[in-house]
């Protein structure tokens, strides 16, 4: 982030000191770690490690383990991208660094 003062769409600028940057980055990293842990659990845990037990469960004639290995991790990743974007918008507004709206 640059040292230029930015005013978000909420009309508030971030505080002059840099302590907000550390809190902002900490929230961002925490969110990324949680979302990547969920993705790892679904893709590696369910799709590779637990595939055999999950294959005993069939949904619409397909083994659940196969579904997680082939499609579940991709669907989960797309949903996690959406969650990340929406959550970061909220964090950006909280710290006053959100995108200005309505111009253009």
Tab-separated table of C-alpha atoms in Angstrom:
chain	number	residue	atom	x	y	z
A	1	UNK	CA	0.000	0.000	0.000
A	2	UNK	CA	1.273	3.446	-0.790
A	3	UNK	CA	1.516	6.400	1.548
A	4	UNK	CA	-1.113	8.310	-0.428
A	5	UNK	CA	-4.200	9.092	1.633
A	6	UNK	CA	-7.157	7.283	0.136
A	7	UNK	CA	-10.768	8.035	0.816
A	8	UNK	CA	-13.120	5.102	0.340
A	9	UNK	CA	-16.712	5.186	-0.805
A	10	UNK	CA	-17.771	5.382	2.825
A	11	UNK	CA	-16.145	8.834	2.930
A	12	UNK	CA	-13.655	7.944	5.638
A	13	UNK	CA	-9.923	7.969	5.218
A	14	UNK	CA	-7.703	5.501	7.085
A	15	UNK	CA	-5.974	6.816	10.227
A	16	UNK	CA	-2.744	8.763	9.748
A	17	UNK	CA	-0.619	6.275	11.710
A	18	UNK	CA	0.401	2.962	10.168
A	19	UNK	CA	-1.035	0.683	12.869
A	20	UNK	CA	-4.169	0.158	10.734
A	21	UNK	CA	-2.013	-1.418	8.020
A	22	UNK	CA	-0.820	-4.143	10.357
A	23	UNK	CA	-4.391	-4.873	11.519
A	24	UNK	CA	-5.620	-4.831	7.908
A	25	UNK	CA	-2.918	-7.232	6.756
A	26	UNK	CA	-3.461	-9.503	9.767
A	27	UNK	CA	-7.172	-9.808	8.925
A	28	UNK	CA	-6.346	-10.425	5.261
A	29	UNK	CA	-3.801	-13.166	6.035
A	30	UNK	CA	-6.122	-14.801	8.589
A	31	UNK	CA	-8.910	-14.931	6.000
A	32	UNK	CA	-6.583	-16.411	3.363
A	33	UNK	CA	-5.283	-19.073	5.758
A	34	UNK	CA	-8.800	-20.146	6.753
A	35	UNK	CA	-10.010	-20.318	3.147
A	36	UNK	CA	-6.912	-22.200	1.965
A	37	UNK	CA	-7.302	-24.660	4.850
A	38	UNK	CA	-10.891	-25.316	3.763
A	39	UNK	CA	-9.792	-25.815	0.158
A	40	UNK	CA	-6.937	-28.124	1.225
A	41	UNK	CA	-9.315	-30.193	3.345
A	42	UNK	CA	-11.787	-30.609	0.502
A	43	UNK	CA	-9.315	-31.195	-2.320
A	44	UNK	CA	-6.537	-33.153	-0.603
A	45	UNK	CA	-8.376	-34.592	2.380
A	46	UNK	CA	-11.631	-35.668	0.735
A	47	UNK	CA	-10.307	-36.106	-2.812
A	48	UNK	CA	-7.154	-38.106	-2.019
A	49	UNK	CA	-6.834	-39.268	1.587
A	50	UNK	CA	-10.471	-40.136	2.312
A	51	UNK	CA	-11.461	-41.216	-1.199
A	52	UNK	CA	-11.854	-44.906	-0.325
A	53	UNK	CA	-14.282	-44.460	2.597
A	54	UNK	CA	-16.190	-41.784	0.664
A	55	UNK	CA	-16.525	-44.084	-2.357
A	56	UNK	CA	-18.782	-46.316	-0.231
A	57	UNK	CA	-21.363	-43.506	-0.343
A	58	UNK	CA	-23.148	-43.148	-3.660
A	59	UNK	CA	-25.152	-40.156	-4.775
A	60	UNK	CA	-27.075	-40.507	-8.050
A	61	UNK	CA	-25.022	-43.608	-8.828
A	62	UNK	CA	-21.632	-41.904	-8.474
A	63	UNK	CA	-19.174	-42.551	-5.635
A	64	UNK	CA	-18.836	-39.489	-3.388
A	65	UNK	CA	-15.031	-39.785	-3.248
A	66	UNK	CA	-14.828	-39.614	-7.039
A	67	UNK	CA	-17.051	-36.526	-7.035
A	68	UNK	CA	-14.805	-34.748	-4.512
A	69	UNK	CA	-11.690	-35.695	-6.484
A	70	UNK	CA	-13.094	-34.591	-9.849
A	71	UNK	CA	-15.490	-31.722	-9.189
A	72	UNK	CA	-15.874	-30.980	-5.498
A	73	UNK	CA	-12.551	-29.201	-5.103
A	74	UNK	CA	-13.203	-27.049	-8.165
A	75	UNK	CA	-16.673	-26.015	-6.970
A	76	UNK	CA	-15.281	-25.339	-3.511
A	77	UNK	CA	-12.509	-23.188	-4.974
A	78	UNK	CA	-14.978	-21.073	-6.967
A	79	UNK	CA	-17.182	-20.564	-3.892
A	80	UNK	CA	-14.126	-19.643	-1.796
A	81	UNK	CA	-13.113	-17.015	-4.385
A	82	UNK	CA	-16.559	-15.443	-4.047
A	83	UNK	CA	-16.368	-15.574	-0.237
A	84	UNK	CA	-12.896	-13.980	-0.302
A	85	UNK	CA	-14.006	-11.143	-2.596
A	86	UNK	CA	-17.105	-10.342	-0.533
A	87	UNK	CA	-15.272	-10.592	2.794
A	88	UNK	CA	-12.406	-8.397	1.574
A	89	UNK	CA	-14.924	-5.768	0.451
A	90	UNK	CA	-16.209	-5.717	4.017
A	91	UNK	CA	-12.691	-5.482	5.465
A	92	UNK	CA	-11.803	-2.713	2.981
A	93	UNK	CA	-14.842	-0.699	4.098
A	94	UNK	CA	-13.933	-1.261	7.744
A	95	UNK	CA	-10.483	0.260	7.176
A	96	UNK	CA	-11.619	2.972	4.750
A	97	UNK	CA	-9.713	1.663	1.734
A	98	UNK	CA	-12.663	0.454	-0.314
A	99	UNK	CA	-13.173	1.298	-3.974
A	100	UNK	CA	-15.023	4.529	-4.753
A	101	UNK	CA	-18.377	3.892	-6.427
A	102	UNK	CA	-20.354	5.694	-9.095
A	103	UNK	CA	-17.539	7.399	-11.012
A	104	UNK	CA	-17.192	6.236	-14.581
